Amino acid sequence: MAQRGRKSAGALMASAARTELIERPPPPVELTEEQAELWVAIVEDMPADWFARPTFPLLKQLVRHEAEARRIAYLIDLEVMKEDANMERYEGLLKMQLKESAAIKALSASMRISQQSSYSARGASGAKGRTTGKRLW
């Protein structure tokens, strides 16, 4: 039978002592410095137990795609600044950027770390459903 009323300070301390520290996964050694920084940033943005070992390959690919997307964006910026910009090269870079963005989106959604994947349809419509106007029915 459960104790009624407020819990004593001793009972609260006993439950606090049973909590365990969950360490965040460190970046794999095969990642570059830029990729490792992205890994740490993503892991720190999510709850400590969000990434289980089976998701590490997906996370590794995500940070690789993000780093590559940054490089492509830099190349696009360089191409745009040129006075004699090569439109074929520019279009090729834009296509590469689109592919990287699609990969990032797919990996983020599959690991449920994107904004879209973290909201339920019910929750998203809840805010839209609240109106201050007069009901028509």
Coordinates of N, CA and C in Angstrom, one line a residue:
M1 N 0.8 -1.2 0.0 CA 0.0 0.0 0.0 C 0.9 1.2 0.0
A2 N 0.6 2.2 -0.8 CA 1.4 3.4 -0.9 C 1.2 4.4 0.2
Q3 N 2.2 5.1 0.6 CA 2.1 6.0 1.7 C 1.4 7.3 1.2
R4 N 0.5 7.7 2.0 CA -0.3 8.9 1.7 C 0.4 10.2 2.1
G5 N 0.1 11.3 1.4 CA 0.7 12.6 1.8 C 2.0 12.8 1.1
R6 N 2.7 13.9 1.6 CA 3.9 14.3 1.0 C 5.0 13.3 1.3
K7 N 6.0 13.2 0.4 CA 7.1 12.4 0.7 C 8.1 13.1 1.6
S8 N 8.8 12.3 2.4 CA 9.7 12.9 3.3 C 11.0 13.3 2.6
A9 N 11.8 14.1 3.2 CA 13.1 14.5 2.5 C 14.0 13.3 2.3
G10 N 14.0 12.4 3.3 CA 14.8 11.1 3.1 C 14.3 10.3 1.9
A11 N 13.0 10.2 1.7 CA 12.5 9.4 0.6 C 12.9 10.1 -0.7
L12 N 12.8 11.4 -0.7 CA 13.2 12.2 -2.0 C 14.7 12.0 -2.3
M13 N 15.5 12.0 -1.2 CA 17.0 11.9 -1.4 C 17.3 10.4 -1.9
A14 N 16.5 9.5 -1.4 CA 16.8 8.1 -1.8 C 16.5 7.9 -3.3
S15 N 15.4 8.5 -3.8 CA 15.0 8.4 -5.2 C 16.0 9.1 -6.0
A16 N 16.6 10.3 -5.5 CA 17.6 11.0 -6.3 C 18.9 10.3 -6.4
A17 N 19.2 9.5 -5.4 CA 20.5 8.7 -5.4 C 20.4 7.6 -6.4
R18 N 19.2 7.2 -6.8 CA 19.1 6.0 -7.7 C 19.3 6.5 -9.2
T19 N 19.2 7.8 -9.4 CA 19.4 8.2 -10.8 C 20.8 7.9 -11.3
E20 N 20.8 7.5 -12.6 CA 22.2 7.2 -13.1 C 22.5 8.3 -14.2
L21 N 23.8 8.5 -14.3 CA 24.3 9.5 -15.3 C 24.4 8.8 -16.7
I22 N 23.7 9.4 -17.6 CA 23.8 8.9 -19.0 C 24.8 9.7 -19.8
E23 N 25.9 9.1 -20.3 CA 26.9 9.8 -21.0 C 26.5 9.9 -22.5
R24 N 26.8 11.1 -23.0 CA 26.5 11.3 -24.4 C 27.6 10.6 -25.3
P25 N 27.2 10.1 -26.4 CA 28.2 9.3 -27.2 C 29.2 10.3 -27.8
P26 N 30.5 9.9 -27.7 CA 31.5 10.8 -28.3 C 31.6 10.6 -29.8
P27 N 32.2 11.5 -30.5 CA 32.3 11.3 -32.0 C 33.3 10.2 -32.3
P28 N 33.0 9.4 -33.3 CA 33.9 8.4 -33.7 C 35.2 9.0 -34.2
V29 N 36.3 8.2 -34.0 CA 37.6 8.7 -34.3 C 37.8 9.0 -35.8
E30 N 37.1 8.3 -36.7 CA 37.3 8.4 -38.1 C 36.7 9.7 -38.7
L31 N 36.0 10.5 -37.9 CA 35.4 11.7 -38.4 C 36.4 12.8 -38.4
T32 N 36.3 13.8 -39.3 CA 37.2 14.9 -39.4 C 36.8 15.8 -38.2
E33 N 37.7 16.9 -38.0 CA 37.4 17.8 -36.9 C 36.1 18.5 -37.1
E34 N 35.8 18.9 -38.3 CA 34.5 19.6 -38.6 C 33.3 18.7 -38.3
Q35 N 33.5 17.5 -38.8 CA 32.4 16.5 -38.6 C 32.2 16.2 -37.1
A36 N 33.3 16.1 -36.4 CA 33.2 15.8 -34.9 C 32.5 16.9 -34.2
E37 N 32.8 18.2 -34.6 CA 32.1 19.3 -34.0 C 30.6 19.3 -34.2
L38 N 30.2 18.9 -35.5 CA 28.8 18.8 -35.8 C 28.2 17.7 -35.0
W39 N 28.9 16.5 -34.8 CA 28.4 15.4 -34.0 C 28.1 15.9 -32.6
V40 N 29.0 16.5 -32.0 CA 28.9 17.0 -30.6 C 27.7 18.0 -30.5
A41 N 27.6 18.9 -31.5 CA 26.5 19.9 -31.4 C 25.1 19.2 -31.5
I42 N 25.0 18.2 -32.4 CA 23.7 17.5 -32.5 C 23.4 16.7 -31.3
V43 N 24.4 16.0 -30.8 CA 24.2 15.1 -29.6 C 23.8 15.9 -28.4
E44 N 24.5 17.1 -28.3 CA 24.2 18.0 -27.1 C 22.8 18.6 -27.2
D45 N 22.3 18.8 -28.4 CA 20.9 19.4 -28.6 C 19.8 18.4 -28.2
M46 N 20.1 17.1 -28.2 CA 19.0 16.2 -27.9 C 19.2 15.6 -26.5
P47 N 18.1 15.0 -25.9 CA 18.3 14.3 -24.6 C 19.4 13.3 -24.6
A48 N 20.0 13.1 -23.4 CA 21.2 12.3 -23.3 C 21.1 10.9 -23.9
D49 N 19.9 10.3 -23.7 CA 19.7 8.9 -24.1 C 19.0 8.8 -25.5
W50 N 19.0 9.9 -26.3 CA 18.3 9.9 -27.6 C 19.0 9.0 -28.6
F51 N 20.3 9.0 -28.6 CA 21.1 8.2 -29.6 C 21.6 6.9 -29.1
A52 N 21.0 5.8 -29.5 CA 21.4 4.5 -29.1 C 22.5 4.1 -30.1
R53 N 23.3 3.1 -29.8 CA 24.3 2.6 -30.7 C 23.9 2.3 -32.1
P54 N 22.7 1.7 -32.3 CA 22.3 1.4 -33.7 C 22.1 2.6 -34.6
T55 N 21.9 3.8 -33.9 CA 21.8 5.0 -34.7 C 23.1 5.7 -35.1
F56 N 24.2 5.2 -34.5 CA 25.5 5.9 -34.8 C 25.9 5.9 -36.3
P57 N 25.7 4.9 -37.0 CA 26.0 5.0 -38.5 C 25.2 6.1 -39.2
L58 N 23.9 6.2 -38.8 CA 23.1 7.3 -39.4 C 23.6 8.6 -39.0
L59 N 23.9 8.8 -37.7 CA 24.4 10.1 -37.3 C 25.7 10.4 -37.9
K60 N 26.6 9.4 -38.1 CA 27.9 9.6 -38.7 C 27.7 10.1 -40.2
Q61 N 26.7 9.5 -40.9 CA 26.4 9.9 -42.3 C 25.8 11.3 -42.3
L62 N 25.0 11.6 -41.3 CA 24.4 12.9 -41.3 C 25.4 14.0 -41.1
V63 N 26.4 13.9 -40.2 CA 27.4 14.9 -40.1 C 28.3 15.0 -41.3
R64 N 28.5 13.9 -41.9 CA 29.3 13.9 -43.2 C 28.6 14.7 -44.3
H65 N 27.3 14.5 -44.4 CA 26.5 15.2 -45.4 C 26.4 16.7 -45.0
E66 N 26.3 17.0 -43.8 CA 26.3 18.4 -43.4 C 27.6 19.1 -43.7
A67 N 28.7 18.4 -43.4 CA 30.0 19.0 -43.7 C 30.2 19.2 -45.2
E68 N 29.8 18.2 -46.0 CA 29.8 18.3 -47.4 C 28.9 19.5 -47.9
A69 N 27.8 19.6 -47.4 CA 26.9 20.7 -47.8 C 27.5 22.1 -47.5
R70 N 28.2 22.2 -46.4 CA 28.9 23.4 -46.2 C 30.0 23.7 -47.2
R71 N 30.7 22.7 -47.6 CA 31.8 22.9 -48.6 C 31.1 23.3 -50.0
I72 N 30.0 22.6 -50.3 CA 29.4 23.0 -51.6 C 28.8 24.4 -51.5
A73 N 28.3 24.8 -50.4 CA 27.8 26.2 -50.3 C 28.9 27.2 -50.4
Y74 N 30.1 26.8 -49.9 CA 31.3 27.7 -50.1 C 31.7 27.8 -51.5
L75 N 31.7 26.7 -52.2 CA 32.0 26.7 -53.6 C 31.0 27.5 -54.5
I76 N 29.7 27.4 -54.1 CA 28.7 28.1 -54.8 C 28.9 29.6 -54.6
D77 N 29.3 30.0 -53.3 CA 29.6 31.4 -53.1 C 30.7 31.9 -53.9
L78 N 31.8 31.1 -54.0 CA 32.9 31.5 -54.8 C 32.6 31.6 -56.3
E79 N 31.7 30.7 -56.8 CA 31.3 30.8 -58.2 C 30.5 32.0 -58.5
V80 N 29.6 32.4 -57.5 CA 28.8 33.6 -57.7 C 29.6 34.8 -57.7
M81 N 30.7 34.9 -56.9 CA 31.5 36.1 -56.9 C 32.4 36.3 -58.1
K82 N 32.6 35.3 -58.9 CA 33.4 35.4 -60.1 C 32.7 36.3 -61.1
E83 N 33.5 37.1 -61.8 CA 32.9 38.0 -62.8 C 32.5 37.1 -64.0
D84 N 33.3 36.1 -64.3 CA 33.0 35.3 -65.5 C 32.6 33.9 -65.0
A85 N 31.5 33.9 -64.2 CA 31.0 32.7 -63.6 C 30.5 31.7 -64.7
N86 N 30.9 30.4 -64.4 CA 30.5 29.3 -65.3 C 29.2 28.8 -64.9
M87 N 28.2 29.0 -65.7 CA 26.8 28.6 -65.4 C 26.6 27.1 -65.3
E88 N 27.3 26.4 -66.1 CA 27.3 24.9 -66.0 C 27.8 24.4 -64.7
R89 N 28.9 25.0 -64.3 CA 29.5 24.6 -63.0 C 28.6 25.0 -61.9
Y90 N 28.0 26.2 -62.0 CA 27.1 26.7 -61.0 C 25.9 25.8 -60.8
E91 N 25.3 25.4 -62.0 CA 24.1 24.5 -61.9 C 24.5 23.2 -61.4
G92 N 25.7 22.7 -61.7 CA 26.1 21.4 -61.1 C 26.3 21.5 -59.6
L93 N 26.8 22.6 -59.1 CA 26.9 22.8 -57.7 C 25.6 22.9 -57.0
L94 N 24.6 23.5 -57.7 CA 23.3 23.6 -57.1 C 22.6 22.2 -57.0
K95 N 22.9 21.4 -58.0 CA 22.3 20.0 -58.0 C 22.9 19.2 -56.9
M96 N 24.3 19.4 -56.7 CA 24.9 18.7 -55.6 C 24.4 19.2 -54.3
Q97 N 24.1 20.5 -54.1 CA 23.6 21.0 -52.9 C 22.2 20.4 -52.6
L98 N 21.4 20.3 -53.7 CA 20.1 19.7 -53.5 C 20.1 18.3 -53.0
K99 N 21.0 17.5 -53.6 CA 21.2 16.1 -53.1 C 21.6 16.0 -51.7
E100 N 22.6 16.9 -51.3 CA 23.0 16.9 -49.9 C 21.9 17.3 -49.0
S101 N 21.1 18.3 -49.4 CA 20.0 18.7 -48.6 C 18.9 17.6 -48.4
A102 N 18.7 16.8 -49.5 CA 17.7 15.7 -49.4 C 18.2 14.6 -48.5
A103 N 19.5 14.4 -48.5 CA 20.1 13.3 -47.6 C 20.0 13.8 -46.2
I104 N 20.3 15.1 -45.9 CA 20.3 15.6 -44.6 C 18.8 15.5 -44.0
K105 N 17.9 15.9 -44.9 CA 16.5 15.8 -44.5 C 16.1 14.4 -44.2
A106 N 16.4 13.5 -45.0 CA 16.0 12.1 -44.8 C 16.6 11.5 -43.5
L107 N 17.9 11.7 -43.3 CA 18.6 11.2 -42.1 C 18.1 11.9 -40.9
S108 N 17.8 13.2 -40.9 CA 17.3 13.9 -39.7 C 15.9 13.3 -39.4
A109 N 15.1 13.1 -40.4 CA 13.7 12.6 -40.1 C 13.8 11.2 -39.6
S110 N 14.7 10.4 -40.2 CA 14.7 9.0 -39.7 C 15.2 8.8 -38.3
M111 N 16.0 9.8 -37.8 CA 16.5 9.8 -36.4 C 15.6 10.6 -35.5
R112 N 14.6 11.2 -36.1 CA 13.6 12.1 -35.4 C 14.3 13.3 -34.7
I113 N 15.2 13.9 -35.4 CA 15.8 15.1 -34.9 C 15.5 16.4 -35.6
S114 N 14.7 16.3 -36.7 CA 14.2 17.5 -37.3 C 12.9 18.0 -36.7
Q115 N 12.6 19.3 -36.9 CA 11.5 19.9 -36.3 C 10.2 19.2 -36.7
Q116 N 10.1 18.9 -38.0 CA 8.9 18.2 -38.5 C 8.7 16.9 -37.9
S117 N 9.7 16.1 -37.6 CA 9.5 14.8 -37.1 C 9.3 14.8 -35.6
S118 N 9.5 15.9 -34.9 CA 9.3 16.0 -33.5 C 7.9 16.5 -33.1
Y119 N 7.1 16.9 -34.1 CA 5.7 17.3 -33.8 C 4.7 16.4 -34.3
S120 N 3.7 16.1 -33.5 CA 2.7 15.2 -34.0 C 1.7 16.0 -34.8
A121 N 0.9 15.4 -35.6 CA -0.1 16.1 -36.4 C -1.1 16.7 -35.5
R122 N -1.4 16.0 -34.4 CA -2.4 16.5 -33.5 C -1.9 17.8 -32.8
G123 N -0.7 17.8 -32.4 CA -0.1 18.9 -31.7 C 0.1 20.1 -32.6
A124 N 0.4 19.9 -33.9 CA 0.6 21.0 -34.8 C -0.7 21.6 -35.2
S125 N -1.8 20.8 -35.3 CA -3.1 21.4 -35.6 C -3.7 22.0 -34.4
G126 N -3.3 21.7 -33.2 CA -3.8 22.3 -32.0 C -3.7 23.8 -32.0
A127 N -2.5 24.2 -32.3 CA -2.2 25.7 -32.3 C -3.0 26.4 -33.4
K128 N -3.0 25.7 -34.6 CA -3.8 26.3 -35.7 C -5.3 26.4 -35.4
G129 N -5.8 25.4 -34.7 CA -7.2 25.2 -34.4 C -7.7 26.2 -33.4
R130 N -6.8 26.9 -32.6 CA -7.3 27.9 -31.6 C -7.4 29.2 -32.3
T131 N -8.6 29.6 -32.4 CA -8.9 31.0 -33.0 C -9.6 31.8 -32.0
T132 N -9.4 33.1 -32.2 CA -10.0 34.1 -31.2 C -11.3 34.6 -31.8
G133 N -11.6 34.3 -33.1 CA -12.8 34.8 -33.7 C -14.0 34.1 -33.3
K134 N -15.1 34.6 -33.8 CA -16.4 34.0 -33.4 C -16.7 32.7 -34.2
R135 N -17.2 31.7 -33.6 CA -17.5 30.5 -34.4 C -18.7 30.7 -35.3
L136 N -18.6 30.0 -36.4 CA -19.6 30.2 -37.4 C -20.8 29.3 -37.2
W137 N -20.7 28.3 -36.4 CA -21.8 27.3 -36.2 C -22.5 27.4 -34.9

